[in-house]
Amino acid sequence: MLAAARGAPGTRGEEGTMGSGALRERIADALRQRIAGGLQRGGLRPDDRLPTTRELAVDLDADPRVVAAAYRMLADEGLVEIRPRAGVFVAALPGNSALPGTPPTAWMADVVAQGIARGVAVPTLAAWFARATTGRPTAAAVVAATLDQAMGLARELRDDFGLSAHGVLAETIRPGERLPRAVERANLLVATELTAPFARRLAERLGKRHVVIDVRPDLLSPEWRLLLTRVAYVVIADPRFGALVHALVEGVEGATNVRVLVAGRDSLSSIPPEAPTYVTEAARDRLGRTSLPGRVLPPARTLGAESTLLITRALVERNLAAK
């Protein structure tokens, strides 16, 4: 959700610095992510009306003409439909290349073609894909130093990899005491950079496979880069995670606009109704059904490419090794 990426353009004053073309691209990227995320979560459906150009201009503090140009880019991609005197709507059949989580047709065709070139028939390839990815249940325990990291990464492993994943605080694993159930049942231990040495020793002692994850360098979403020109809120559960949030955005333009609040300790009623607000998985769990006044942003993928490959390899090798 946050990263040490440089720059947070989005204001009218920046247009002269970075150029309206670059700003249009950035706004289009933010809108693309917002619309695609809404479609994935069910908050948006094809033919739903989207905010007007003027509404978005106020929301993003940008020139309406640049926002309109960004909308036209999305219309050219087939993600939205601009209807004269009616507004902008989610396209009835949005192009799948714009939707995260939807395999691009060209990519799928390329994978199948490579399989055929290696002598693997399409029916065989399909069966092997199913076996390699869903052959048998795989349990993972995320060993992290803070509750927000542990629960957030576990959610990502469940959502993106289909693992039965649970977060575990490293401090709860003590010599001479019974291991947390999630660790006992895990086929795979996942550690952050901070807990890597501890998790490696634990994995060796238990005879379990382990992976140390890295974080995407572009973790700060386009929408966050746009919105950090004003105050934005991050709601967390573990006070220790606050220091990591501030360290992560240190040096980023707009970093001083980040306000960290701890669920259950700080008053969340101080969040303005339209303020961009990120809520960690652990904070969501603690808040339950409590609604927040801010505009809550969707969770972002945090795993880097190398980590994704390592976890995928562990999953595939385990499934293919099954008799």
Short mmCIF file of C-alpha atoms in Angstrom, two decimals:
data_model
loop_
_atom_site.label_atom_id
_atom_site.label_comp_id
_atom_site.label_asym_id
_atom_site.label_seq_id
_atom_site.Cartn_x
_atom_site.Cartn_y
_atom_site.Cartn_z
CA MET A 1 0.00 0.00 0.00
CA LEU A 2 2.94 2.34 0.59
CA ALA A 3 6.43 2.35 -0.85
CA ALA A 4 9.62 4.29 -1.16
CA ALA A 5 8.63 5.42 -4.63
CA ARG A 6 9.54 8.95 -5.59
CA GLY A 7 7.01 11.63 -6.28
CA ALA A 8 3.30 12.08 -5.60
CA PRO A 9 2.04 14.28 -8.43
CA GLY A 10 -1.60 15.13 -8.71
CA THR A 11 -2.00 18.81 -7.98
CA ARG A 12 -2.68 21.52 -10.49
CA GLY A 13 0.57 23.19 -9.54
CA GLU A 14 2.53 20.15 -10.64
CA GLU A 15 1.18 20.15 -14.16
CA GLY A 16 3.74 22.67 -15.25
CA THR A 17 6.52 20.57 -13.70
CA MET A 18 5.68 17.12 -15.02
CA GLY A 19 3.52 17.99 -18.03
CA SER A 20 -0.17 17.37 -18.55
CA GLY A 21 0.58 14.26 -20.62
CA ALA A 22 2.44 12.55 -17.78
CA LEU A 23 -0.20 13.63 -15.29
CA ARG A 24 -2.94 12.31 -17.58
CA GLU A 25 -1.17 8.93 -17.68
CA ARG A 26 -0.91 8.85 -13.90
CA ILE A 27 -4.55 9.77 -13.38
CA ALA A 28 -5.61 7.18 -15.96
CA ASP A 29 -3.55 4.58 -14.11
CA ALA A 30 -5.21 5.50 -10.80
CA LEU A 31 -8.70 5.40 -12.35
CA ARG A 32 -7.96 2.11 -14.08
CA GLN A 33 -6.96 0.56 -10.77
CA ARG A 34 -9.98 2.02 -8.97
CA ILE A 35 -12.46 0.78 -11.58
CA ALA A 36 -10.85 -2.63 -11.97
CA GLY A 37 -10.73 -3.08 -8.21
CA GLY A 38 -14.40 -2.14 -7.92
CA LEU A 39 -15.31 -4.68 -10.58
CA GLN A 40 -13.32 -7.40 -8.85
CA ARG A 41 -14.85 -6.76 -5.42
CA GLY A 42 -18.37 -6.34 -6.75
CA GLY A 43 -18.62 -2.67 -5.84
CA LEU A 44 -18.93 -1.79 -9.53
CA ARG A 45 -20.76 -3.51 -12.35
CA PRO A 46 -20.83 -2.99 -16.11
CA ASP A 47 -22.98 0.02 -17.04
CA ASP A 48 -22.56 1.66 -13.61
CA ARG A 49 -22.19 5.43 -13.73
CA LEU A 50 -18.77 6.76 -12.69
CA PRO A 51 -17.92 10.10 -11.02
CA THR A 52 -18.06 13.09 -13.34
CA THR A 53 -14.95 14.80 -14.62
CA ARG A 54 -15.53 17.72 -12.27
CA GLU A 55 -16.09 15.44 -9.27
CA LEU A 56 -12.84 13.63 -9.97
CA ALA A 57 -11.01 16.90 -10.55
CA VAL A 58 -11.97 17.99 -7.04
CA ASP A 59 -11.18 14.57 -5.59
CA LEU A 60 -7.72 14.43 -7.19
CA ASP A 61 -7.07 18.19 -7.13
CA ALA A 62 -6.38 18.15 -10.87
CA ASP A 63 -7.41 20.17 -13.91
CA PRO A 64 -10.78 18.87 -15.25
CA ARG A 65 -9.32 18.86 -18.77
CA VAL A 66 -6.59 16.44 -17.71
CA VAL A 67 -9.15 14.20 -15.99
CA ALA A 68 -11.30 14.24 -19.13
CA ALA A 69 -8.28 13.22 -21.20
CA ALA A 70 -7.61 10.35 -18.78
CA TYR A 71 -11.21 9.18 -19.16
CA ARG A 72 -10.78 9.24 -22.95
CA MET A 73 -7.72 6.99 -22.60
CA LEU A 74 -9.79 4.46 -20.66
CA ALA A 75 -12.55 4.72 -23.25
CA ASP A 76 -10.03 3.88 -25.99
CA GLU A 77 -9.01 0.82 -23.94
CA GLY A 78 -12.62 -0.30 -23.68
CA LEU A 79 -12.79 0.01 -19.89
CA VAL A 80 -15.29 2.89 -19.81
CA GLU A 81 -17.90 4.35 -22.12
CA ILE A 82 -18.36 8.10 -22.50
CA ARG A 83 -21.95 9.02 -23.29
CA PRO A 84 -22.54 12.62 -24.42
CA ARG A 85 -24.70 14.58 -21.95
CA ALA A 86 -25.09 11.43 -19.81
CA GLY A 87 -21.69 10.88 -18.24
CA VAL A 88 -19.04 8.18 -18.01
CA PHE A 89 -20.01 4.56 -17.40
CA VAL A 90 -18.26 1.25 -16.83
CA ALA A 91 -18.17 -0.43 -20.24
CA ALA A 92 -20.76 -3.15 -20.73
CA LEU A 93 -18.00 -5.55 -21.80
CA PRO A 94 -14.78 -4.11 -20.32
CA GLY A 95 -11.62 -5.28 -22.01
CA ASN A 96 -10.11 -8.07 -19.96
CA SER A 97 -6.58 -6.74 -20.42
CA ALA A 98 -7.52 -3.86 -18.11
CA LEU A 99 -8.81 -6.05 -15.29
CA PRO A 100 -6.36 -7.36 -12.69
CA GLY A 101 -6.89 -11.03 -12.01
CA THR A 102 -8.20 -11.76 -15.51
CA PRO A 103 -5.66 -13.71 -17.63
CA PRO A 104 -4.95 -11.81 -20.86
CA THR A 105 -5.98 -13.82 -23.91
CA ALA A 106 -2.64 -13.29 -25.66
CA TRP A 107 -0.72 -14.51 -22.61
CA MET A 108 -2.87 -17.64 -22.30
CA ALA A 109 -2.47 -18.39 -25.99
CA ASP A 110 1.30 -18.00 -25.68
CA VAL A 111 1.46 -20.45 -22.75
CA VAL A 112 -0.63 -23.03 -24.61
CA ALA A 113 1.47 -22.59 -27.77
CA GLN A 114 4.69 -23.11 -25.79
CA GLY A 115 3.22 -26.30 -24.35
CA ILE A 116 2.37 -27.63 -27.80
CA ALA A 117 5.87 -26.74 -29.02
CA ARG A 118 7.25 -28.91 -26.19
CA GLY A 119 5.03 -31.79 -27.22
CA VAL A 120 2.38 -31.27 -24.52
CA ALA A 121 -1.16 -31.52 -25.90
CA VAL A 122 -3.76 -29.01 -24.73
CA PRO A 123 -5.81 -31.53 -22.67
CA THR A 124 -2.64 -32.76 -20.97
CA LEU A 125 -1.47 -29.21 -20.27
CA ALA A 126 -4.82 -28.32 -18.71
CA ALA A 127 -4.70 -31.38 -16.47
CA TRP A 128 -1.14 -30.60 -15.38
CA PHE A 129 -1.99 -26.98 -14.62
CA ALA A 130 -4.85 -28.11 -12.40
CA ARG A 131 -2.67 -30.67 -10.64
CA ALA A 132 0.25 -28.26 -10.20
CA THR A 133 -1.82 -25.47 -8.68
CA THR A 134 -4.65 -27.20 -6.84
CA GLY A 135 -3.46 -30.79 -6.45
CA ARG A 136 -3.65 -30.86 -2.67
CA PRO A 137 -4.21 -28.38 0.17
CA THR A 138 -1.14 -26.40 1.21
CA ALA A 139 -0.95 -24.63 4.56
CA ALA A 140 1.35 -21.67 5.17
CA ALA A 141 2.29 -19.79 8.33
CA VAL A 142 3.51 -16.22 7.96
CA VAL A 143 6.03 -15.48 10.71
CA ALA A 144 6.25 -11.71 11.12
CA ALA A 145 7.22 -9.12 13.72
CA THR A 146 3.92 -7.21 13.69
CA LEU A 147 0.30 -8.30 13.54
CA ASP A 148 -0.40 -6.10 10.52
CA GLN A 149 2.34 -7.75 8.47
CA ALA A 150 1.37 -11.26 9.56
CA MET A 151 -2.34 -10.94 8.77
CA GLY A 152 -1.86 -8.86 5.62
CA LEU A 153 0.56 -11.30 4.03
CA ALA A 154 -1.59 -14.26 5.06
CA ARG A 155 -4.58 -12.69 3.31
CA GLU A 156 -2.50 -12.23 0.16
CA LEU A 157 -1.38 -15.87 0.22
CA ARG A 158 -4.99 -16.97 0.55
CA ASP A 159 -6.33 -14.66 -2.14
CA ASP A 160 -3.56 -14.94 -4.75
CA PHE A 161 -2.18 -18.44 -4.23
CA GLY A 162 -5.13 -20.32 -2.75
CA LEU A 163 -3.14 -21.36 0.31
CA SER A 164 -4.58 -21.99 3.74
CA ALA A 165 -2.52 -19.23 5.34
CA HIS A 166 -2.40 -17.79 8.85
CA GLY A 167 -0.27 -15.09 10.40
CA VAL A 168 1.87 -15.78 13.47
CA LEU A 169 3.82 -13.28 15.57
CA ALA A 170 7.43 -14.39 15.94
CA GLU A 171 7.34 -13.46 19.62
CA THR A 172 4.66 -16.11 20.28
CA ILE A 173 7.06 -18.91 19.26
CA ARG A 174 9.08 -19.59 22.43
CA PRO A 175 11.60 -22.32 23.26
CA GLY A 176 10.14 -25.06 25.41
CA GLU A 177 6.54 -24.08 24.67
CA ARG A 178 4.10 -25.69 22.30
CA LEU A 179 4.19 -24.24 18.81
CA PRO A 180 1.22 -22.21 17.56
CA ARG A 181 -1.20 -24.49 15.74
CA ALA A 182 -0.67 -22.60 12.46
CA VAL A 183 3.06 -23.39 12.58
CA GLU A 184 2.48 -27.04 13.48
CA ARG A 185 0.13 -27.55 10.54
CA ALA A 186 2.11 -25.50 8.01
CA ASN A 187 3.74 -27.09 4.99
CA LEU A 188 5.46 -23.78 4.25
CA LEU A 189 6.86 -21.07 6.54
CA VAL A 190 6.91 -17.55 5.11
CA ALA A 191 9.09 -14.90 6.74
CA THR A 192 9.74 -11.20 6.30
CA GLU A 193 13.27 -9.86 6.05
CA LEU A 194 13.20 -9.00 9.76
CA THR A 195 12.17 -12.50 10.89
CA ALA A 196 14.17 -14.41 8.26
CA PRO A 197 16.99 -15.71 10.54
CA PHE A 198 14.50 -16.88 13.17
CA ALA A 199 12.20 -18.52 10.60
CA ARG A 200 15.13 -20.25 8.90
CA ARG A 201 16.25 -21.86 12.17
CA LEU A 202 12.66 -22.82 12.96
CA ALA A 203 12.16 -24.37 9.51
CA GLU A 204 15.38 -26.38 9.81
CA ARG A 205 14.37 -27.66 13.24
CA LEU A 206 10.90 -28.67 12.06
CA GLY A 207 11.97 -29.97 8.65
CA LYS A 208 9.69 -27.54 6.84
CA ARG A 209 10.27 -25.51 3.70
CA HIS A 210 10.55 -21.75 4.16
CA VAL A 211 10.54 -18.67 1.96
CA VAL A 212 11.74 -15.14 2.75
CA ILE A 213 9.59 -12.58 0.98
CA ASP A 214 10.49 -9.22 -0.49
CA VAL A 215 8.16 -6.30 -1.15
CA ARG A 216 7.33 -4.81 -4.52
CA PRO A 217 9.38 -1.66 -5.22
CA ASP A 218 6.27 -0.04 -6.75
CA LEU A 219 4.06 -0.84 -3.76
CA LEU A 220 2.69 2.70 -3.63
CA SER A 221 -0.34 2.53 -5.92
CA PRO A 222 -1.01 5.22 -8.54
CA GLU A 223 -3.99 6.35 -6.49
CA TRP A 224 -1.84 6.82 -3.39
CA ARG A 225 0.76 8.75 -5.37
CA LEU A 226 -1.99 11.08 -6.47
CA LEU A 227 -3.62 11.42 -3.07
CA LEU A 228 -0.51 12.03 -0.95
CA THR A 229 -0.71 15.69 -1.94
CA ARG A 230 -3.12 15.99 1.00
CA VAL A 231 -3.58 14.25 4.33
CA ALA A 232 -4.08 10.48 4.03
CA TYR A 233 -4.71 7.99 6.83
CA VAL A 234 -3.38 4.53 7.57
CA VAL A 235 -5.30 2.57 10.22
CA ILE A 236 -3.26 -0.22 11.83
CA ALA A 237 -3.69 -2.71 14.69
CA ASP A 238 -0.13 -3.12 15.99
CA PRO A 239 1.47 0.18 17.14
CA ARG A 240 4.89 -1.15 16.09
CA PHE A 241 3.74 -1.23 12.47
CA GLY A 242 3.43 2.56 12.52
CA ALA A 243 7.20 2.98 12.55
CA LEU A 244 7.46 0.72 9.50
CA VAL A 245 4.85 2.78 7.64
CA HIS A 246 6.73 6.01 8.28
CA ALA A 247 10.06 4.41 7.38
CA LEU A 248 8.57 3.11 4.15
CA VAL A 249 7.42 6.54 2.95
CA GLU A 250 10.42 8.46 4.24
CA GLY A 251 11.73 10.71 1.51
CA VAL A 252 8.60 10.34 -0.63
CA GLU A 253 6.98 13.62 -1.63
CA GLY A 254 3.89 13.97 0.53
CA ALA A 255 5.16 11.59 3.24
CA THR A 256 4.42 14.17 5.93
CA ASN A 257 0.75 13.94 4.94
CA VAL A 258 0.51 10.34 6.19
CA ARG A 259 -1.33 10.00 9.50
CA VAL A 260 -1.14 6.65 11.29
CA LEU A 261 -3.98 5.70 13.65
CA VAL A 262 -4.16 2.57 15.81
CA ALA A 263 -7.52 0.79 15.86
CA GLY A 264 -8.78 0.41 19.42
CA ARG A 265 -6.45 3.11 20.74
CA ASP A 266 -6.94 6.24 18.65
CA SER A 267 -10.20 7.96 17.77
CA LEU A 268 -11.06 7.22 14.16
CA SER A 269 -13.86 9.78 14.09
CA SER A 270 -11.24 12.43 13.32
CA ILE A 271 -10.84 11.05 9.78
CA PRO A 272 -12.58 13.44 7.34
CA PRO A 273 -15.39 11.82 5.29
CA GLU A 274 -13.55 11.93 1.95
CA ALA A 275 -9.99 11.44 3.20
CA PRO A 276 -8.11 8.56 1.51
CA THR A 277 -7.81 5.84 4.14
CA TYR A 278 -5.96 2.54 4.10
CA VAL A 279 -6.98 -0.07 6.67
CA THR A 280 -4.67 -3.04 7.27
CA GLU A 281 -6.10 -6.55 7.42
CA ALA A 282 -5.41 -6.75 11.16
CA ALA A 283 -7.15 -3.43 11.76
CA ARG A 284 -10.15 -4.58 9.70
CA ASP A 285 -10.35 -7.67 11.88
CA ARG A 286 -10.20 -5.61 15.06
CA LEU A 287 -12.80 -3.09 13.90
CA GLY A 288 -15.27 -5.75 12.80
CA ARG A 289 -18.32 -4.08 11.30
CA THR A 290 -17.35 -0.62 12.49
CA SER A 291 -17.58 1.76 9.54
CA LEU A 292 -14.93 4.40 8.94
CA PRO A 293 -15.68 7.95 7.81
CA GLY A 294 -12.85 8.09 5.27
CA ARG A 295 -12.76 6.80 1.70
CA VAL A 296 -11.32 3.34 2.29
CA LEU A 297 -8.88 2.20 -0.37
CA PRO A 298 -8.60 -1.44 -1.47
CA PRO A 299 -5.66 -3.54 -0.25
CA ALA A 300 -2.67 -3.71 -2.57
CA ARG A 301 -0.52 -6.67 -3.55
CA THR A 302 2.73 -6.47 -1.63
CA LEU A 303 4.81 -9.44 -2.76
CA GLY A 304 7.65 -8.78 -5.17
CA ALA A 305 8.28 -10.80 -8.33
CA GLU A 306 11.00 -12.96 -6.77
CA SER A 307 8.83 -13.80 -3.76
CA THR A 308 5.91 -14.66 -6.02
CA LEU A 309 8.12 -17.06 -7.97
CA LEU A 310 9.49 -18.70 -4.81
CA ILE A 311 6.04 -19.29 -3.33
CA THR A 312 4.67 -20.51 -6.65
CA ARG A 313 7.59 -22.91 -7.02
CA ALA A 314 7.02 -24.28 -3.52
CA LEU A 315 3.32 -24.76 -4.29
CA VAL A 316 3.87 -26.42 -7.66
CA GLU A 317 6.64 -28.73 -6.44
CA ARG A 318 4.54 -29.86 -3.48
CA ASN A 319 1.52 -30.57 -5.68
CA LEU A 320 3.46 -32.43 -8.37
CA ALA A 321 5.24 -34.53 -5.74
CA ALA A 322 1.90 -35.88 -4.54
CA LYS A 323 1.25 -39.48 -5.51
#
